[in-house]
Coordinates of C-alpha atoms in Angstrom, one line a residue:
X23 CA 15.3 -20.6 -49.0
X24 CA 15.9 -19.2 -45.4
X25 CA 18.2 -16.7 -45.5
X26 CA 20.2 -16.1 -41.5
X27 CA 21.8 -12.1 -41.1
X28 CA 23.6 -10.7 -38.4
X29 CA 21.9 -7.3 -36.9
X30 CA 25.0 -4.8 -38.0
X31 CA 23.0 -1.3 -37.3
X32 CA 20.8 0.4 -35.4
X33 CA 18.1 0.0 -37.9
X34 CA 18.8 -3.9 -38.4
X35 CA 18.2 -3.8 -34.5
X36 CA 14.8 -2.0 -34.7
X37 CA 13.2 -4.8 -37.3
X38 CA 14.5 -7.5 -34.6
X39 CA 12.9 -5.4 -32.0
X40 CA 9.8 -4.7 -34.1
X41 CA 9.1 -8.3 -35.2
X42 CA 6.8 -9.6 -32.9
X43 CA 4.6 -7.0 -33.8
X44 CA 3.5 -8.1 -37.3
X45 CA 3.9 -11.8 -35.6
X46 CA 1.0 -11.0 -32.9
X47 CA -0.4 -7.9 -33.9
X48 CA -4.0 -9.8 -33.7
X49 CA -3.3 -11.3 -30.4
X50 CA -5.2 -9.7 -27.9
X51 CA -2.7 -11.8 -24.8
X52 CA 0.7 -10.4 -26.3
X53 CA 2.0 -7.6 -24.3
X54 CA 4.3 -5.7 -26.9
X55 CA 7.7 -3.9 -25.2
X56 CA 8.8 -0.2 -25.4
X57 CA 10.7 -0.3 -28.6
X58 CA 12.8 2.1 -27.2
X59 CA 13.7 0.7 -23.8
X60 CA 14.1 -3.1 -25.7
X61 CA 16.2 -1.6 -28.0
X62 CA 18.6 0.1 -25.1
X63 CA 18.7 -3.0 -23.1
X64 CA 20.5 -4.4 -26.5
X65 CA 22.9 -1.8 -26.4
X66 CA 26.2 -2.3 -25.5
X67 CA 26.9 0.8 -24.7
X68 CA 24.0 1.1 -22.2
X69 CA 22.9 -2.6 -20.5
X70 CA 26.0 -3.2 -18.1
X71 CA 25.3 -7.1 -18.5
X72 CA 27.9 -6.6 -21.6
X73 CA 30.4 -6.0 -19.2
X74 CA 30.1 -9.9 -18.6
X75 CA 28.3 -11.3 -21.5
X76 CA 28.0 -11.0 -25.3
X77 CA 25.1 -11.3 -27.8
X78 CA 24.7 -11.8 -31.3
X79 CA 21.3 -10.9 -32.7
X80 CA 20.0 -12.3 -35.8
X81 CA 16.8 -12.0 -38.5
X82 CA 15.6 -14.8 -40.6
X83 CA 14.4 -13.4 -44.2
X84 CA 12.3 -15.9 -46.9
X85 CA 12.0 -14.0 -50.2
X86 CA 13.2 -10.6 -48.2
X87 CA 10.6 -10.5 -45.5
X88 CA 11.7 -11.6 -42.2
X89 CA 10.3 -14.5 -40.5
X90 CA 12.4 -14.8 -37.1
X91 CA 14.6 -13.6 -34.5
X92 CA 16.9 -14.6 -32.3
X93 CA 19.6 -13.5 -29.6
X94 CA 23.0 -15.8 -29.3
X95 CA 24.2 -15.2 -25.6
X96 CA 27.1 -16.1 -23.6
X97 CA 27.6 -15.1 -20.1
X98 CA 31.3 -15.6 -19.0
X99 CA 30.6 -15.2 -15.6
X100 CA 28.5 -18.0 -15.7
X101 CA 31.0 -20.1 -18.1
X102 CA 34.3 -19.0 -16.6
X103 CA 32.9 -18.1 -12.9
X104 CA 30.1 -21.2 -12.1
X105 CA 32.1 -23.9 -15.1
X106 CA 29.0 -24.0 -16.4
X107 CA 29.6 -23.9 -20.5
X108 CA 26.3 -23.0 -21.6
X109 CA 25.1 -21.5 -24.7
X110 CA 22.1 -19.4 -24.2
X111 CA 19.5 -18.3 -26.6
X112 CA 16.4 -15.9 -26.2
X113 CA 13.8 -13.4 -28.3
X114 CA 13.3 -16.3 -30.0
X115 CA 10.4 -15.7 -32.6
X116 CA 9.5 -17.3 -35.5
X117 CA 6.4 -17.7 -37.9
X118 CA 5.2 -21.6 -38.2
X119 CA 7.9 -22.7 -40.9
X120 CA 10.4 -25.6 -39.5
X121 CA 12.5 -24.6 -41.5
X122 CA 12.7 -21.2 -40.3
X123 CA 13.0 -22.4 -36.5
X124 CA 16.0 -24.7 -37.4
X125 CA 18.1 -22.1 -39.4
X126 CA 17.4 -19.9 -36.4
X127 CA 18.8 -22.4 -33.7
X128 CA 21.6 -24.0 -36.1
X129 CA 23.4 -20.7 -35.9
X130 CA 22.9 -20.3 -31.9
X131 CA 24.4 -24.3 -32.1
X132 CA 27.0 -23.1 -34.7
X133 CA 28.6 -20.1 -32.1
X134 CA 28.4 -22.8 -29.2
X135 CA 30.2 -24.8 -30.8
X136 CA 32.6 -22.3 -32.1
X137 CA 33.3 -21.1 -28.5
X138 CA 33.9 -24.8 -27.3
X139 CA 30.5 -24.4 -25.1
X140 CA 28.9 -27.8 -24.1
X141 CA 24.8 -27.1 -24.5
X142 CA 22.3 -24.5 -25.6
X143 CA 19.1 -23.6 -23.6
X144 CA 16.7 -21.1 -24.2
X145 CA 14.9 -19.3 -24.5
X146 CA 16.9 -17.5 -21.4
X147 CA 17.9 -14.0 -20.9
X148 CA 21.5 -12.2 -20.1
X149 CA 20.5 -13.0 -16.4
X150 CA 18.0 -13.9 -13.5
X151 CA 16.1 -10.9 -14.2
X152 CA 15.3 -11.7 -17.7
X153 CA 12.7 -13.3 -19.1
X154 CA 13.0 -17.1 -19.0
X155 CA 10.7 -20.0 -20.9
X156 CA 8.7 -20.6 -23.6
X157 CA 4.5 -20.3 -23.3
X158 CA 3.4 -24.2 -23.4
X159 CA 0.4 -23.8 -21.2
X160 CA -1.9 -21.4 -20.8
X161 CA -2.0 -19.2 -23.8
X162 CA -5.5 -17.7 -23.6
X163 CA -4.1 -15.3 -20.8
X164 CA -2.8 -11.8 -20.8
X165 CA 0.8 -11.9 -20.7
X166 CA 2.9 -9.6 -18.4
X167 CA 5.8 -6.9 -19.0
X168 CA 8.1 -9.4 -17.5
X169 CA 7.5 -12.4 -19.7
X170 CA 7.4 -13.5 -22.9
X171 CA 4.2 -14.7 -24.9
X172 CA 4.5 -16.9 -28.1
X173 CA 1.8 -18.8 -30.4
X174 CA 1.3 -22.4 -29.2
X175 CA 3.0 -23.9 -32.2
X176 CA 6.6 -23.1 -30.4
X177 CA 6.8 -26.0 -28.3
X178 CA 6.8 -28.2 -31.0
X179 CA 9.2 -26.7 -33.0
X180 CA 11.7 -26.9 -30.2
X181 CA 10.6 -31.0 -29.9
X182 CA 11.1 -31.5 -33.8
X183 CA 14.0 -30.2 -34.0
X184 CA 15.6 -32.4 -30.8
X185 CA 15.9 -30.1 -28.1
X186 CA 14.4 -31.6 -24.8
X187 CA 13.2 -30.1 -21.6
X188 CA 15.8 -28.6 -18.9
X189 CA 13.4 -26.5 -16.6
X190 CA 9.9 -26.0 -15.9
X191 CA 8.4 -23.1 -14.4
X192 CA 4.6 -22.3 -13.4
X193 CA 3.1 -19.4 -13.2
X194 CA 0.5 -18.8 -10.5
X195 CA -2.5 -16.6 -9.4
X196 CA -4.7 -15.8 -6.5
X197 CA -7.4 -13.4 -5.6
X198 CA -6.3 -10.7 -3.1
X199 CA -9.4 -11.8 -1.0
X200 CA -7.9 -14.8 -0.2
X201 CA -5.4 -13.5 1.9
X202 CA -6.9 -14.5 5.3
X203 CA -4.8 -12.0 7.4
X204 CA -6.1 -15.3 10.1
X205 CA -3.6 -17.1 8.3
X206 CA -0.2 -14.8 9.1
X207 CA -1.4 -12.0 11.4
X208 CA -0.9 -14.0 14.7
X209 CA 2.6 -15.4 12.7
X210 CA 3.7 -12.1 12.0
X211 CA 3.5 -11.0 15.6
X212 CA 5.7 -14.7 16.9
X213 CA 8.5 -14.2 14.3
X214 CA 9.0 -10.7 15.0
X215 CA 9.2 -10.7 18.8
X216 CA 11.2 -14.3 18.1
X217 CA 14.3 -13.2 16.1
X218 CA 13.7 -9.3 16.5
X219 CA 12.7 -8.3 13.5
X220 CA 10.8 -5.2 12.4
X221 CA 8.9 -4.2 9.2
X222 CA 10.0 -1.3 6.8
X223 CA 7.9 0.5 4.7
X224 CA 8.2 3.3 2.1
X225 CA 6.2 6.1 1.2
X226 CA 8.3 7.8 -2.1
X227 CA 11.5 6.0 -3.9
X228 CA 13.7 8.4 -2.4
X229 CA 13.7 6.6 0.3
X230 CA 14.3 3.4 -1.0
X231 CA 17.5 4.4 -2.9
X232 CA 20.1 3.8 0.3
X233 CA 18.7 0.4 0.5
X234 CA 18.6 -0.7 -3.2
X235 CA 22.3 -2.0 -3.3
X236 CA 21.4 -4.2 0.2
X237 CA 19.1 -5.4 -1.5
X238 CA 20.5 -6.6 -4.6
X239 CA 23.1 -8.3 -2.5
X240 CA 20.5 -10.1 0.0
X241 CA 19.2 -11.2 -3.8
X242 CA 22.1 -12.7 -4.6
X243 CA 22.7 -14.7 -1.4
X244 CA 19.0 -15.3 -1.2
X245 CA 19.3 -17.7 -4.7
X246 CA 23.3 -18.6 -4.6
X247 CA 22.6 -22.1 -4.7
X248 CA 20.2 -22.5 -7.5
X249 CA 22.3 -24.5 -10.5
X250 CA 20.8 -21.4 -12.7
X251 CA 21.8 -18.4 -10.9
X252 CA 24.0 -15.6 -12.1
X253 CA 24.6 -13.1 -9.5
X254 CA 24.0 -9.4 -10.0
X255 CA 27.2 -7.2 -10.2
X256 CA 27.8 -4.3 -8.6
X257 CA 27.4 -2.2 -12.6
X258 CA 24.1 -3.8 -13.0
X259 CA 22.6 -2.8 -9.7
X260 CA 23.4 0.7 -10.8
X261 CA 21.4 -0.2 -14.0
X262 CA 18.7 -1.2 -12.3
X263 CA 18.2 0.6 -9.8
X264 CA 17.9 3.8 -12.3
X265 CA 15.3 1.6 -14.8
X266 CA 13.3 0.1 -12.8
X267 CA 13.1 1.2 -9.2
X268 CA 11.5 4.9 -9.0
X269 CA 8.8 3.5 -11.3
X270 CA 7.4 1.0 -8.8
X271 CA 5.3 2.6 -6.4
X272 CA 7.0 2.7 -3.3
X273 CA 3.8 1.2 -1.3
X274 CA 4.7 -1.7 -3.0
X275 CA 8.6 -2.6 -1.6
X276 CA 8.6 -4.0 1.4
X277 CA 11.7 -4.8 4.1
X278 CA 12.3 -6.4 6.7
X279 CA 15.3 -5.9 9.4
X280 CA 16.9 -7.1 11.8
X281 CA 17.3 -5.3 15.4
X282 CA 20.5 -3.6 14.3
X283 CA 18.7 -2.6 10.7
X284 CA 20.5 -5.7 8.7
X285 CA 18.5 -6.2 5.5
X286 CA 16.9 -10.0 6.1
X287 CA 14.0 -10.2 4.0
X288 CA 12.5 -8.1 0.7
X289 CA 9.3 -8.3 -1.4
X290 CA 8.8 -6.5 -4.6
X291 CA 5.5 -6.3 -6.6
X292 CA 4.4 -4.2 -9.6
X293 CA 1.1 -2.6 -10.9
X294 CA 0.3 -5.0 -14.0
X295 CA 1.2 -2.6 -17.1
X296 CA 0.0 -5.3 -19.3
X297 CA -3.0 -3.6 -20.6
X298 CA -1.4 -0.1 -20.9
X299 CA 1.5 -1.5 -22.9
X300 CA -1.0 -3.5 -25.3
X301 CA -2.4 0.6 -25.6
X302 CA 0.6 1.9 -26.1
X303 CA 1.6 -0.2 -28.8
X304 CA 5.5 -0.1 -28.7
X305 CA 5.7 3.8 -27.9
X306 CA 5.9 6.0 -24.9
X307 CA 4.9 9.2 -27.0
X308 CA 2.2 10.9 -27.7
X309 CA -0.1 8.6 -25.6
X310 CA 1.9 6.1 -23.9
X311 CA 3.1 7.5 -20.9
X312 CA -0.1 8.3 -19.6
X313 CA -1.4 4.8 -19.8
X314 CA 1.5 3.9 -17.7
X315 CA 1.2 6.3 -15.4
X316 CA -2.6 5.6 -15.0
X317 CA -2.2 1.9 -14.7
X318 CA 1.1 2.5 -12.2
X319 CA -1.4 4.4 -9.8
X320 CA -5.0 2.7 -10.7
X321 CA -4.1 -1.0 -11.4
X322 CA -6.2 -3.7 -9.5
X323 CA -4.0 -6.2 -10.4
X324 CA -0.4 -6.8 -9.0
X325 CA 2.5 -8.7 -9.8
X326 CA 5.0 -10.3 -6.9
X327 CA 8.3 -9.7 -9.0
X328 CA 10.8 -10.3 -6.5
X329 CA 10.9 -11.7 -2.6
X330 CA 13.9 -12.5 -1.6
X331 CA 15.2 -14.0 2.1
X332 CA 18.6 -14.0 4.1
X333 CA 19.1 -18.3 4.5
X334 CA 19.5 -17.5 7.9
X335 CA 16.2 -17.0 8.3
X336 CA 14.7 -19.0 5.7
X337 CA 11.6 -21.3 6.7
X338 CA 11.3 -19.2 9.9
X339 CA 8.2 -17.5 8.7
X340 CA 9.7 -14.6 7.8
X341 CA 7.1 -14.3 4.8
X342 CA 4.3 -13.6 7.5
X343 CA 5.8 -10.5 8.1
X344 CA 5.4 -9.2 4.6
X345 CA 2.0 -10.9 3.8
X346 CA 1.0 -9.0 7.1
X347 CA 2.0 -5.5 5.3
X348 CA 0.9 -6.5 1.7
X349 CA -2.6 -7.1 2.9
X350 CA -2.7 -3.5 4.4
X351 CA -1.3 -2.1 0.9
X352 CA -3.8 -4.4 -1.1
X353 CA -7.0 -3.5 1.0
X354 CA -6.2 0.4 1.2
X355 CA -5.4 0.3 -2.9
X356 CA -9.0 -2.5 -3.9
X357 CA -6.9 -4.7 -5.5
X358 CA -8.3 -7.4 -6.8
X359 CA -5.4 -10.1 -8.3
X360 CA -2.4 -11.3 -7.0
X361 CA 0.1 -12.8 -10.2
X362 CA 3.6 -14.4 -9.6
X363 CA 6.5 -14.5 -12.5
X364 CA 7.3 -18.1 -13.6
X365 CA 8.6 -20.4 -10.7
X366 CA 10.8 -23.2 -10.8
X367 CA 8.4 -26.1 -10.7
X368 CA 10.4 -28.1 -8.3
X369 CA 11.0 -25.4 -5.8
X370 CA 9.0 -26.9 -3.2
X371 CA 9.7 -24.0 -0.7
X372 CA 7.8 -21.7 -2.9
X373 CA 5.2 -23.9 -3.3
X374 CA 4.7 -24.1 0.2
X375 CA 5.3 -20.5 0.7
X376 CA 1.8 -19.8 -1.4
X377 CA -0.2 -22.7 -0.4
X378 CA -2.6 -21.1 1.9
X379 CA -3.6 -18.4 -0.3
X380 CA -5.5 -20.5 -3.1
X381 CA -2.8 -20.6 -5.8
X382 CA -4.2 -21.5 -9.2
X383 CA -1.5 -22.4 -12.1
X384 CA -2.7 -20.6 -14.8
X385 CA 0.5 -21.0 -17.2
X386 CA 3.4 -23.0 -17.4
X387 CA 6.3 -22.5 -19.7
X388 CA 9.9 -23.9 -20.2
X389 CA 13.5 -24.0 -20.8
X390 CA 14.8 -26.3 -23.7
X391 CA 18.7 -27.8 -24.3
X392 CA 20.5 -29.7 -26.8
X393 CA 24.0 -30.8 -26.6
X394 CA 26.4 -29.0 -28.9

């Protein structure tokens, strides 16, 4: 008999952090969290997205050993604000057992319903920058910090049990090499002396700080129009910006302004901490920290996290301009692989975005709904 419990404490909330690590403690793709930072971005008290959104998190047991996990979520902004009455559901994990999977997704159904929500989908985060989709392709690869892995048996645990697909998102790689500065050098120059734009680079974080909250606002503006996007308020920029921001190297953010210093285009990509994390098992201390801090300044492989563009000046080859200045970066620092989070597969404008550097789709994952 499944048994579903409500996390209640702060050690309840630990064994729902800690569960994946028994469930893929022989994978050698899973990237395991910091318990510690998973567990604060859970906290009410701490993650600002609970200013506008509540979760319920919940363990399966079978004969007093759990089995799953899974976070309830609702974001008002996005119900009350966009009329979208969505039921969202994420850190769903689950050992092969239907019957585990379905206790796990009746109660996300049961507090839709009871909050007179239309559909679920999952497995979505609080907000855009979450981690979105289950793994159906491409499960022999390393996972990232940024995403989440699962055994290949999820996907049919989600069709089994009548949820069908709402989004699909790829996941793409290129070698550094095969960014032919031929391709965007002489494009670079054009756009720039066109529109009168400039580059802006950064050489420490402090720096960056007077621009973070332009940024998060071009962000918003850049992806108003998706049907899936929940904008970033002004309390979670402040969250943010103090997690996540001094520990990207600063090489790595790139602007770019207009002739009056408007903000009109930004690029963010990260050292890949995949393989430190797998080292660091969950913990920062005794070890931890220094396999982040060695892969933060001697990773050959990168991750584009974020690029975001004014739709003023969307499609006008604004990207050429911050190829130009990645290729610098990437040559000076040997990198050797380029990785992109998950895409929507039918944004087009992305695709095109990447086609001259080689792309190849190594994953692909994806959102599921049910009607409540």
């Amino acid at each position: 008999m499944i048994t579903i419990k409500q996390v209640q404490s702060k050690a309840d909330l630990k064994r729902f952090v800690k569960f994946p690590f028994s469930l893929y403690k022989n994978s050698p793709y899973w990237v395991p969290p910091i318990i510690k930072d998973e567990m604060a971005s859970f906290d009410e008290t701490k993650n600002p997205v609970f200013k506008n959104a509540e979760a319920r998190f919940f363990l399966a047991y079978k004969d007093s050993e759990i089995v799953g996990r899974v976070a309830a979520i609702i974001n008002w902004l996005e119900v009350n604000e966009q009329k979208v009455r969505k039921m969202r559901f994420g850190w769903l994990d689950f050992v092969d057992d239907l019957e585990v999977s379905k206790a796990l997704l009746d109660k996300v159904a049961e507090i839709g319903t009871e909050n007179q929500l239309e559909y679920m989908e999952g497995p979505v985060g609080f907000s855009n920058l979450d981690k979105v989709g289950v793994l159906i392709e491409g499960f022999d690869h390393i996972g990232t910090m940024i995403t989440w892995y699962n055994h290949p048996y999820y996907q049919s645990h989600y069709e089994k049990h009548g949820l069908v697909k709402e989004k699909e998102y790829l996941e793409n790689k290129f070698l550094a090499s095969a960014a032919d500065p031929k391709l965007f050098y002489k494009a670079n120059l054009l756009v720039k002396k066109r529109y009168g734009l400039k580059e802006m680079n950064f050489e420490s974080s402090k720096e960056i700080m007077p621009w973070v909250d332009k940024m998060f606002d071009l962000f918003n503006e850049s992806y108003a129009k998706l049907s899936s996007f929940v904008k970033i308020t002004d309390i979670q920029k402040e969250y943010f910006k103090k997690k996540y921001i001094s520990f990207i190297n600063p090489e790595y953010i790139k602007f770019v302004v207009d002739s009056d210093d408007n903000l009109v285009a930004f690029a963010i990509v990260m050292p890949s901490f995949s393989k430190a994390l797998q080292k660091a098992n969950g913990r920062l201390f005794p070890t931890g920290i220094f396999h982040l801090l060695k892969a933060k300044k001697e990773s050959k492989d990168v991750i584009f996290y974020l690029i975001g563009i004014h739709p003023t000046y969307q499609n006008k080859g604004v990207t050429a301009i911050i190829f130009n200045e990645y290729y610098h970066t990437f040559k000076k620092k040997e990198i050797v692989n380029c990785i992109r989070t998950p895409e929507l597969e039918d944004n087009v404008a992305i695709r095109q975005m990447w086609k001259h550097f080689d792309p190849v789709t190594h994953k692909r994952r994806r959102t599921y709904r049910k009607s409540l």
